């Protein structure tokens, strides 16, 4: 970056300014890097010290940096499915995480925490839940420990979104079961196996919850899917 060289370790972050004469990136023969473009004026309004951090390493071990990187990956994976207003919200959340990572203070930092950090944390928690749906013992306390927050904080994030934690888990498990039942490749699997794959180990409860949600039994859904082929 100009005359200031920097070696960035795997997982770390740095700020670059392409307007600086002589700015360039040399990549090693393996791995990859990702770039997020931030509006300069808005960044300097939020973090007047941002230019002091150009070409300096920001540790990926920092919890805010780790959250930024996880949310970046989620945004990148789902961007093509989002409406314009949703993309604007995601962009704002990434910007909020950026200014917290760089070191915003005072009212700017508080606003970023309430908006961007909360949204990014909520999406990361939901992603972790979806990755563990098949585990009957999916634990709120374990999830809280992983994200270094209290179980009550997780419950409040879901309540703010208009649903309970347990309601979200149940809904996602039922949706997964419904998708598995419609999958032709799983037609030979027993209903009890499908229930287990979706995280239900009480099969009677699964049947009751499934019928209440879809207005049909698991067998009915599977038969209708087969007839529609």
Coordinates of N, CA and C in Angstrom, one line a residue:
X1 N 0.9 -1.2 0.0 CA 0.0 0.0 0.0 C 0.9 1.2 0.0
X2 N 1.2 1.8 -1.2 CA 2.2 2.8 -1.3 C 3.5 2.2 -1.0
X3 N 4.2 2.7 0.0 CA 5.5 2.2 0.4 C 5.4 1.3 1.7
X4 N 4.2 1.0 2.1 CA 4.0 0.2 3.3 C 3.6 -1.2 3.0
X5 N 4.6 -2.2 3.1 CA 4.2 -3.6 2.8 C 3.6 -4.2 4.0
X6 N 2.8 -5.2 3.8 CA 2.1 -5.9 4.9 C 1.9 -7.4 4.4
X7 N 2.2 -8.3 5.3 CA 1.9 -9.7 5.1 C 0.7 -10.0 6.0
X8 N -0.4 -10.5 5.3 CA -1.6 -10.8 6.1 C -1.8 -12.3 6.3
X9 N -1.9 -12.7 7.6 CA -2.0 -14.1 7.9 C -3.4 -14.6 7.5
X10 N -3.5 -15.9 7.3 CA -4.8 -16.5 7.0 C -5.9 -16.1 8.1
X11 N -7.0 -15.7 7.6 CA -8.1 -15.3 8.5 C -8.1 -13.9 9.0
X12 N -7.0 -13.1 8.7 CA -6.9 -11.7 9.1 C -7.5 -10.8 8.1
X13 N -7.7 -9.6 8.5 CA -8.3 -8.6 7.6 C -7.4 -7.3 7.6
X14 N -7.5 -6.6 6.5 CA -6.8 -5.3 6.4 C -7.6 -4.3 5.6
X15 N -7.3 -3.0 5.8 CA -8.0 -2.0 5.0 C -7.0 -1.5 3.9
X16 N -7.6 -1.5 2.7 CA -6.8 -1.0 1.6 C -7.4 0.2 1.0
X17 N -6.6 1.0 0.2 CA -7.2 2.2 -0.5 C -6.6 2.2 -1.9
X18 N -7.4 1.8 -2.9 CA -6.9 1.7 -4.2 C -6.5 3.0 -4.9
X19 N -6.9 4.1 -4.2 CA -6.5 5.4 -4.8 C -5.1 5.8 -4.5
X20 N -4.4 5.1 -3.5 CA -3.0 5.4 -3.2 C -2.1 4.9 -4.3
X21 N -1.2 5.7 -4.7 CA -0.3 5.4 -5.8 C 0.6 4.2 -5.3
X22 N 0.7 3.2 -6.2 CA 1.5 2.0 -5.9 C 0.8 1.0 -5.1
X23 N -0.5 1.1 -4.9 CA -1.2 0.1 -4.1 C -1.4 -1.2 -5.0
X24 N -1.1 -2.3 -4.4 CA -1.3 -3.6 -5.2 C -1.3 -4.7 -4.2
X25 N -1.8 -5.9 -4.6 CA -1.9 -7.1 -3.8 C -1.1 -8.2 -4.5
X26 N -0.3 -8.9 -3.8 CA 0.4 -10.1 -4.4 C 0.0 -11.3 -3.6
X27 N -0.6 -12.3 -4.2 CA -1.1 -13.4 -3.5 C -0.2 -14.6 -3.6
X28 N -0.2 -15.4 -2.6 CA 0.7 -16.6 -2.6 C 0.0 -17.6 -3.6
X29 N 0.7 -18.7 -3.8 CA 0.3 -19.7 -4.7 C -0.9 -20.5 -4.3
X30 N -1.4 -20.3 -3.1 CA -2.6 -21.1 -2.7 C -3.5 -20.2 -1.9
X31 N -4.7 -20.7 -1.6 CA -5.7 -19.9 -0.8 C -6.4 -18.8 -1.7
X32 N -7.1 -17.9 -1.0 CA -7.8 -16.9 -1.8 C -8.1 -15.7 -0.8
X33 N -8.5 -14.6 -1.3 CA -8.9 -13.5 -0.5 C -10.2 -12.9 -1.0
X34 N -10.9 -12.2 -0.1 CA -12.2 -11.7 -0.4 C -12.1 -10.2 -0.1
X35 N -13.0 -9.4 -0.9 CA -12.9 -8.0 -0.8 C -14.3 -7.4 -0.5
X36 N -14.5 -6.5 0.4 CA -15.7 -5.8 0.6 C -15.4 -4.3 0.4
X37 N -16.2 -3.7 -0.5 CA -16.0 -2.3 -0.8 C -16.9 -1.4 0.1
X38 N -16.2 -0.5 0.8 CA -16.9 0.4 1.8 C -16.9 1.8 1.3
X39 N -18.1 2.5 1.5 CA -18.1 4.0 1.1 C -17.1 4.8 1.9
X40 N -16.2 5.4 1.3 CA -15.1 6.1 2.0 C -15.6 7.2 3.0
X41 N -16.5 8.1 2.5 CA -17.0 9.2 3.3 C -17.7 8.7 4.5
X42 N -18.6 7.7 4.3 CA -19.4 7.2 5.4 C -18.5 6.5 6.4
X43 N -17.5 5.8 5.9 CA -16.5 5.1 6.8 C -15.8 6.1 7.7
X44 N -15.3 7.2 7.1 CA -14.5 8.2 7.8 C -15.4 9.0 8.8
X45 N -16.7 9.2 8.4 CA -17.6 9.8 9.4 C -17.8 8.9 10.6
X46 N -17.9 7.6 10.4 CA -18.1 6.7 11.5 C -16.8 6.4 12.3
X47 N -15.7 6.3 11.5 CA -14.4 6.0 12.1 C -13.3 7.0 11.6
X48 N -13.2 8.1 12.2 CA -12.2 9.1 11.7 C -10.7 8.5 11.7
X49 N -10.5 7.5 12.5 CA -9.2 6.9 12.5 C -8.9 5.8 11.5
X50 N -9.9 5.6 10.6 CA -9.8 4.5 9.6 C -8.6 4.6 8.8
X51 N -8.2 5.8 8.3 CA -7.0 5.9 7.5 C -5.7 5.5 8.2
X52 N -5.7 5.6 9.5 CA -4.5 5.2 10.3 C -4.3 3.7 10.2
X53 N -5.4 3.0 9.9 CA -5.3 1.5 9.9 C -5.0 0.9 8.5
X54 N -4.9 1.8 7.5 CA -4.6 1.3 6.1 C -3.3 0.5 6.1
X55 N -3.4 -0.7 5.5 CA -2.3 -1.6 5.4 C -1.7 -2.1 6.8
X56 N -2.6 -2.2 7.8 CA -2.3 -2.8 9.0 C -3.2 -4.0 9.3
X57 N -2.7 -5.0 9.9 CA -3.4 -6.2 10.1 C -4.4 -6.1 11.2
X58 N -5.7 -6.6 10.9 CA -6.7 -6.7 12.0 C -6.9 -8.2 12.2
X59 N -6.7 -8.6 13.4 CA -6.7 -10.1 13.7 C -8.1 -10.7 13.5
X60 N -8.0 -11.8 12.8 CA -9.3 -12.6 12.6 C -9.7 -13.3 13.8
X61 N -8.9 -13.4 14.8 CA -9.3 -14.0 16.1 C -10.2 -13.1 16.9
X62 N -10.3 -11.8 16.6 CA -11.1 -10.9 17.2 C -12.6 -11.3 17.0
X63 N -13.4 -11.3 18.1 CA -14.8 -11.8 17.9 C -15.6 -11.0 16.9
X64 N -15.4 -9.7 16.8 CA -16.2 -8.9 15.8 C -15.7 -9.2 14.4
X65 N -14.4 -9.4 14.3 CA -13.8 -9.7 12.9 C -14.4 -11.1 12.5
X66 N -14.4 -12.0 13.4 CA -14.9 -13.4 13.1 C -16.4 -13.3 12.7
X67 N -17.2 -12.5 13.4 CA -18.6 -12.3 13.1 C -18.7 -11.6 11.7
X68 N -17.9 -10.6 11.4 CA -17.9 -10.0 10.1 C -17.7 -11.0 9.0
X69 N -16.7 -11.8 9.1 CA -16.3 -12.8 8.1 C -17.4 -13.9 7.9
X70 N -18.0 -14.3 9.0 CA -19.1 -15.3 8.9 C -20.3 -14.6 8.2
X71 N -20.7 -13.4 8.6 CA -21.8 -12.7 8.0 C -21.5 -12.4 6.5
X72 N -20.3 -12.1 6.2 CA -19.9 -11.9 4.8 C -20.2 -13.1 4.0
X73 N -19.7 -14.3 4.5 CA -19.9 -15.5 3.8 C -21.4 -15.8 3.6
X74 N -22.2 -15.6 4.6 CA -23.7 -15.8 4.5 C -24.3 -14.9 3.5
X75 N -23.9 -13.6 3.5 CA -24.4 -12.7 2.5 C -24.1 -13.1 1.1
X76 N -22.8 -13.5 0.9 CA -22.3 -13.8 -0.4 C -23.1 -15.1 -0.9
X77 N -23.4 -16.0 0.0 CA -24.1 -17.3 -0.4 C -25.5 -17.0 -0.8
X78 N -26.2 -16.0 -0.2 CA -27.6 -15.8 -0.4 C -28.0 -14.6 -1.1
X79 N -27.0 -13.8 -1.6 CA -27.3 -12.5 -2.2 C -28.2 -12.6 -3.4
X80 N -28.0 -13.6 -4.2 CA -28.8 -13.7 -5.4 C -30.3 -14.1 -5.1
X81 N -30.6 -14.4 -3.9 CA -32.0 -14.7 -3.5 C -32.7 -13.6 -2.8
X82 N -32.0 -12.5 -2.6 CA -32.5 -11.4 -1.8 C -33.1 -10.3 -2.6
X83 N -34.2 -9.7 -2.1 CA -34.8 -8.5 -2.8 C -34.0 -7.3 -2.6
X84 N -34.1 -6.3 -3.4 CA -33.3 -5.0 -3.2 C -33.3 -4.5 -1.8
X85 N -34.5 -4.4 -1.2 CA -34.5 -3.9 0.2 C -33.7 -4.7 1.2
X86 N -33.8 -6.1 1.0 CA -33.0 -7.0 1.8 C -31.5 -6.8 1.6
X87 N -31.1 -6.6 0.4 CA -29.7 -6.4 0.1 C -29.2 -5.1 0.7
X88 N -30.1 -4.1 0.7 CA -29.7 -2.8 1.4 C -29.4 -3.1 2.9
X89 N -30.3 -3.9 3.5 CA -30.2 -4.1 4.9 C -29.0 -4.9 5.2
X90 N -28.7 -5.9 4.4 CA -27.5 -6.8 4.6 C -26.2 -5.9 4.4
X91 N -26.2 -5.0 3.4 CA -25.1 -4.1 3.2 C -24.9 -3.2 4.4
X92 N -26.0 -2.7 5.0 CA -25.8 -1.9 6.2 C -25.3 -2.6 7.4
X93 N -25.7 -3.9 7.5 CA -25.2 -4.7 8.6 C -23.7 -5.0 8.4
X94 N -23.3 -5.2 7.2 CA -21.8 -5.4 7.0 C -21.0 -4.2 7.3
X95 N -21.6 -3.0 6.9 CA -20.9 -1.7 7.2 C -20.9 -1.5 8.7
X96 N -21.9 -1.8 9.4 CA -21.9 -1.7 10.9 C -20.9 -2.6 11.5
X97 N -20.8 -3.8 11.1 CA -19.7 -4.7 11.6 C -18.3 -4.2 11.3
X98 N -18.2 -3.6 10.1 CA -16.9 -3.0 9.7 C -16.4 -1.9 10.6
X99 N -17.4 -1.0 11.0 CA -16.9 0.1 11.8 C -16.7 -0.4 13.2
X100 N -17.4 -1.4 13.7 CA -17.1 -2.0 15.0 C -15.7 -2.6 15.0
X101 N -15.4 -3.3 13.9 CA -14.1 -4.0 13.7 C -13.0 -3.0 13.7
X102 N -13.2 -1.9 13.0 CA -12.2 -0.9 12.9 C -12.0 -0.1 14.2
X103 N -13.1 0.0 15.0 CA -12.9 0.7 16.3 C -13.8 1.9 16.5
X104 N -15.0 1.9 16.0 CA -16.0 3.0 16.2 C -16.2 3.2 17.7
X105 N -16.5 4.4 18.1 CA -16.7 4.7 19.5 C -18.1 5.4 19.7
X106 N -18.5 5.6 20.9 CA -19.7 6.4 21.3 C -21.0 6.0 20.6
X107 N -21.7 7.0 20.2 CA -23.1 6.7 19.6 C -23.0 5.9 18.3
X108 N -22.0 6.1 17.5 CA -21.8 5.4 16.3 C -21.7 3.9 16.6
X109 N -20.8 3.5 17.6 CA -20.6 2.1 17.9 C -21.9 1.5 18.5
X110 N -22.6 2.3 19.3 CA -23.8 1.8 20.0 C -24.9 1.5 18.9
X111 N -25.0 2.4 17.9 CA -26.0 2.2 16.8 C -25.6 1.0 16.0
X112 N -24.3 0.8 15.7 CA -23.9 -0.3 15.0 C -24.1 -1.6 15.7
X113 N -23.9 -1.6 17.0 CA -24.2 -2.8 17.8 C -25.7 -3.2 17.8
X114 N -26.5 -2.2 17.9 CA -28.0 -2.5 18.0 C -28.5 -3.0 16.6
X115 N -27.9 -2.5 15.6 CA -28.4 -2.8 14.2 C -27.6 -3.9 13.6
X116 N -26.3 -3.7 13.2 CA -25.5 -4.6 12.5 C -25.1 -5.9 13.2
X117 N -24.6 -5.7 14.4 CA -24.1 -6.8 15.2 C -25.2 -7.7 15.6
X118 N -26.3 -7.2 16.0 CA -27.5 -8.0 16.4 C -28.0 -8.9 15.2
X119 N -28.0 -8.2 14.0 CA -28.5 -8.9 12.8 C -27.5 -10.0 12.4
X120 N -26.3 -9.7 12.4 CA -25.3 -10.7 12.0 C -25.2 -11.9 13.0
X121 N -25.3 -11.6 14.3 CA -25.3 -12.6 15.3 C -26.5 -13.5 15.1
X122 N -27.7 -12.9 14.8 CA -28.9 -13.7 14.6 C -28.8 -14.6 13.5
X123 N -28.3 -14.1 12.3 CA -28.1 -14.9 11.1 C -27.1 -16.1 11.4
X124 N -26.1 -15.8 12.1 CA -25.1 -16.8 12.4 C -25.7 -17.9 13.3
X125 N -26.5 -17.5 14.3 CA -27.2 -18.4 15.2 C -28.1 -19.3 14.4
X126 N -28.9 -18.7 13.5 CA -29.9 -19.5 12.7 C -29.1 -20.5 11.8
X127 N -28.0 -20.1 11.2 CA -27.2 -20.9 10.4 C -26.7 -22.1 11.2
X128 N -26.3 -21.9 12.4 CA -25.8 -23.0 13.3 C -26.9 -24.0 13.6
X129 N -28.1 -23.4 13.8 CA -29.2 -24.3 14.1 C -29.6 -25.2 12.9
X130 N -29.6 -24.6 11.7 CA -29.9 -25.4 10.5 C -28.9 -26.5 10.3
X131 N -27.6 -26.2 10.7 CA -26.6 -27.2 10.5 C -26.7 -28.3 11.5
X132 N -27.5 -28.1 12.5 CA -27.6 -29.2 13.6 C -29.0 -29.7 13.8
X133 N -29.8 -29.5 12.8 CA -31.3 -29.9 13.0 C -31.5 -31.3 13.2
X134 N -30.6 -32.2 12.7 CA -30.8 -33.6 12.9 C -30.4 -34.1 14.3
X135 N -29.9 -33.2 15.1 CA -29.5 -33.6 16.5 C -30.7 -33.3 17.4
X136 N -31.2 -34.4 17.9 CA -32.3 -34.3 18.8 C -32.0 -33.5 20.1
X137 N -30.8 -33.5 20.5 CA -30.3 -32.8 21.7 C -29.8 -31.4 21.4
X138 N -30.3 -30.8 20.3 CA -29.9 -29.4 20.0 C -30.2 -28.5 21.2
X139 N -29.1 -27.9 21.8 CA -29.2 -27.3 23.1 C -29.0 -25.8 23.0
X140 N -30.0 -25.1 23.6 CA -29.9 -23.6 23.6 C -28.7 -23.2 24.4
X141 N -28.4 -23.8 25.5 CA -27.2 -23.5 26.3 C -25.9 -23.7 25.5
X142 N -25.8 -24.8 24.8 CA -24.6 -25.0 24.0 C -24.5 -24.0 22.9
X143 N -25.6 -23.6 22.3 CA -25.6 -22.6 21.2 C -25.1 -21.3 21.8
X144 N -25.6 -21.0 23.0 CA -25.2 -19.7 23.6 C -23.7 -19.7 23.9
X145 N -23.2 -20.8 24.4 CA -21.8 -20.9 24.7 C -20.9 -20.7 23.5
X146 N -21.4 -21.3 22.4 CA -20.6 -21.2 21.1 C -20.5 -19.7 20.7
X147 N -21.6 -19.0 20.8 CA -21.6 -17.6 20.4 C -21.3 -16.6 21.5
X148 N -20.9 -17.1 22.7 CA -20.4 -16.3 23.8 C -21.5 -15.3 24.2
X149 N -22.7 -15.7 24.3 CA -23.8 -14.9 24.8 C -24.7 -15.7 25.7
X150 N -25.6 -15.1 26.4 CA -26.5 -15.9 27.3 C -27.6 -16.5 26.5
X151 N -28.2 -17.6 27.0 CA -29.4 -18.2 26.4 C -30.5 -17.2 26.3
X152 N -30.7 -16.3 27.3 CA -31.7 -15.3 27.2 C -31.6 -14.4 26.1
X153 N -30.3 -14.0 25.8 CA -30.1 -13.1 24.6 C -30.5 -13.7 23.3
X154 N -30.3 -15.0 23.2 CA -30.7 -15.7 22.0 C -32.2 -15.7 21.9
X155 N -32.9 -16.0 23.0 CA -34.3 -16.0 23.1 C -34.9 -14.6 22.7
X156 N -34.2 -13.5 23.2 CA -34.7 -12.2 22.8 C -34.5 -11.9 21.4
X157 N -33.4 -12.4 20.7 CA -33.2 -12.1 19.3 C -34.4 -12.8 18.5
X158 N -34.8 -14.0 18.9 CA -35.9 -14.6 18.2 C -37.2 -13.9 18.5
X159 N -37.4 -13.5 19.7 CA -38.7 -12.8 20.1 C -38.8 -11.5 19.3
X160 N -37.7 -10.8 19.1 CA -37.7 -9.5 18.4 C -38.1 -9.8 16.9
X161 N -37.7 -11.0 16.4 CA -38.1 -11.4 15.0 C -39.5 -11.9 14.9
X162 N -40.2 -12.0 16.1 CA -41.6 -12.4 16.1 C -41.8 -13.9 16.2
X163 N -40.8 -14.6 16.7 CA -40.9 -16.1 16.9 C -40.1 -16.5 18.1
X164 N -40.4 -17.6 18.7 CA -39.6 -18.1 19.8 C -38.5 -19.0 19.3
X165 N -37.5 -19.2 20.1 CA -36.4 -20.1 19.7 C -36.9 -21.5 19.4
X166 N -37.7 -22.1 20.3 CA -38.2 -23.4 20.1 C -39.2 -23.5 18.9
X167 N -39.9 -22.4 18.7 CA -40.8 -22.4 17.5 C -40.0 -22.4 16.2
X168 N -38.9 -21.7 16.2 CA -38.1 -21.7 15.0 C -37.5 -23.1 14.7
X169 N -37.0 -23.7 15.7 CA -36.4 -25.0 15.6 C -37.4 -26.0 15.1
X170 N -38.6 -26.0 15.7 CA -39.7 -26.9 15.3 C -40.1 -26.7 13.8
X171 N -40.3 -25.4 13.4 CA -40.7 -25.1 12.1 C -39.6 -25.6 11.1
X172 N -38.4 -25.3 11.4 CA -37.3 -25.8 10.4 C -37.2 -27.3 10.3
X173 N -37.4 -28.0 11.4 CA -37.4 -29.4 11.4 C -38.6 -30.0 10.6
X174 N -39.7 -29.4 10.7 CA -40.9 -29.8 10.0 C -40.7 -29.5 8.5
X175 N -40.2 -28.4 8.2 CA -39.9 -28.1 6.7 C -38.9 -29.1 6.1
X176 N -37.9 -29.4 6.9 CA -36.9 -30.4 6.4 C -37.5 -31.8 6.2
X177 N -38.4 -32.2 7.2 CA -39.1 -33.5 7.0 C -39.9 -33.5 5.8
X178 N -40.6 -32.4 5.6 CA -41.5 -32.3 4.4 C -40.7 -32.4 3.1
X179 N -39.5 -31.7 3.0 CA -38.7 -31.8 1.9 C -38.2 -33.3 1.7
X180 N -37.8 -33.9 2.8 CA -37.2 -35.3 2.7 C -38.3 -36.2 2.2
X181 N -39.5 -36.0 2.7 CA -40.6 -36.9 2.2 C -40.9 -36.8 0.8
X182 N -40.7 -35.6 0.2 CA -40.9 -35.4 -1.2 C -39.8 -35.8 -2.1
X183 N -38.7 -36.1 -1.5 CA -37.5 -36.5 -2.2 C -37.6 -37.9 -2.8
X184 N -37.6 -38.1 -4.1 CA -37.7 -39.4 -4.7 C -36.6 -40.4 -4.3
X185 N -35.4 -39.8 -4.1 CA -34.3 -40.6 -3.7 C -34.4 -41.2 -2.3
X186 N -35.4 -40.7 -1.5 CA -35.6 -41.3 -0.1 C -36.9 -42.0 0.0
X187 N -37.5 -42.4 -1.1 CA -38.8 -43.0 -1.1 C -38.8 -44.3 -0.3
X188 N -37.6 -45.0 -0.3 CA -37.5 -46.3 0.3 C -37.3 -46.2 1.8
X189 N -37.0 -45.0 2.3 CA -36.7 -44.8 3.7 C -38.0 -44.8 4.5
X190 N -38.0 -45.4 5.7 CA -39.2 -45.4 6.5 C -39.5 -44.1 7.1
X191 N -40.7 -43.8 7.5 CA -41.1 -42.6 8.0 C -40.3 -42.3 9.3
X192 N -40.1 -43.3 10.1 CA -39.3 -43.1 11.4 C -37.9 -42.6 11.0
X193 N -37.3 -43.1 9.9 CA -36.0 -42.6 9.5 C -36.0 -41.2 9.1
X194 N -37.0 -40.8 8.4 CA -37.2 -39.4 7.9 C -37.3 -38.5 9.2
X195 N -38.1 -39.0 10.1 CA -38.3 -38.2 11.4 C -36.9 -38.0 12.1
X196 N -36.1 -39.0 12.1 CA -34.8 -38.9 12.8 C -33.9 -38.0 12.0
X197 N -33.9 -38.0 10.7 CA -33.1 -37.1 9.9 C -33.4 -35.7 10.1
X198 N -34.7 -35.4 10.4 CA -35.1 -34.1 10.7 C -35.0 -33.6 12.1
X199 N -34.5 -34.5 13.0 CA -34.2 -34.2 14.4 C -35.3 -34.6 15.3
X200 N -36.3 -35.4 14.8 CA -37.4 -35.8 15.7 C -37.1 -37.3 16.2
X201 N -37.0 -37.5 17.5 CA -36.8 -38.8 18.0 C -38.0 -39.3 18.8
X202 N -39.0 -38.5 18.9 CA -40.3 -38.9 19.4 C -41.3 -39.0 18.2
X203 N -41.5 -40.1 17.6 CA -42.2 -40.3 16.4 C -43.7 -39.9 16.5
X204 N -44.3 -40.2 17.6 CA -45.7 -39.8 17.9 C -45.8 -38.3 17.8
X205 N -44.9 -37.6 18.5 CA -44.9 -36.1 18.5 C -44.7 -35.6 17.1
X206 N -43.8 -36.2 16.3 CA -43.5 -35.8 14.9 C -44.8 -35.9 14.1
X207 N -45.5 -37.0 14.2 CA -46.8 -37.2 13.4 C -47.8 -36.1 13.8
X208 N -47.9 -35.8 15.1 CA -48.9 -34.8 15.5 C -48.5 -33.4 15.0
X209 N -47.2 -33.1 15.2 CA -46.8 -31.7 14.8 C -46.8 -31.6 13.3
X210 N -46.5 -32.6 12.5 CA -46.5 -32.6 11.1 C -47.9 -32.4 10.6
X211 N -48.9 -33.1 11.1 CA -50.3 -33.0 10.7 C -50.8 -31.6 11.0
X212 N -50.4 -31.1 12.2 CA -50.9 -29.8 12.6 C -50.3 -28.7 11.7
X213 N -49.1 -28.9 11.2 CA -48.4 -27.9 10.4 C -48.9 -27.9 8.9
X214 N -49.0 -29.1 8.4 CA -49.3 -29.3 6.9 C -50.7 -29.8 6.6
X215 N -51.5 -30.1 7.6 CA -52.8 -30.6 7.4 C -52.9 -31.9 6.7
X216 N -51.9 -32.7 6.8 CA -51.8 -34.0 6.2 C -50.8 -34.8 6.9
X217 N -50.8 -36.1 6.9 CA -49.9 -37.0 7.5 C -48.6 -37.1 6.7
X218 N -47.5 -37.5 7.3 CA -46.3 -37.8 6.5 C -46.5 -38.7 5.3
X219 N -47.3 -39.8 5.6 CA -47.6 -40.8 4.5 C -48.4 -40.1 3.4
X220 N -49.4 -39.2 3.7 CA -50.1 -38.5 2.7 C -49.2 -37.7 1.8
X221 N -48.3 -36.9 2.4 CA -47.4 -36.1 1.7 C -46.5 -36.9 0.7
X222 N -46.0 -38.0 1.2 CA -45.2 -38.9 0.4 C -46.0 -39.4 -0.8
X223 N -47.2 -39.9 -0.5 CA -48.0 -40.5 -1.6 C -48.3 -39.4 -2.7
X224 N -48.7 -38.2 -2.2 CA -49.0 -37.1 -3.2 C -47.8 -36.7 -4.0
X225 N -46.6 -36.8 -3.4 CA -45.4 -36.4 -4.1 C -45.1 -37.5 -5.2
X226 N -45.4 -38.8 -4.9 CA -45.2 -39.9 -5.8 C -46.2 -39.8 -7.0
X227 N -47.4 -39.4 -6.7 CA -48.4 -39.3 -7.7 C -48.1 -38.2 -8.7
X228 N -47.5 -37.1 -8.2 CA -47.2 -35.9 -9.0 C -46.1 -36.1 -10.0
X229 N -45.3 -37.2 -9.8 CA -44.1 -37.4 -10.7 C -44.5 -37.8 -12.1

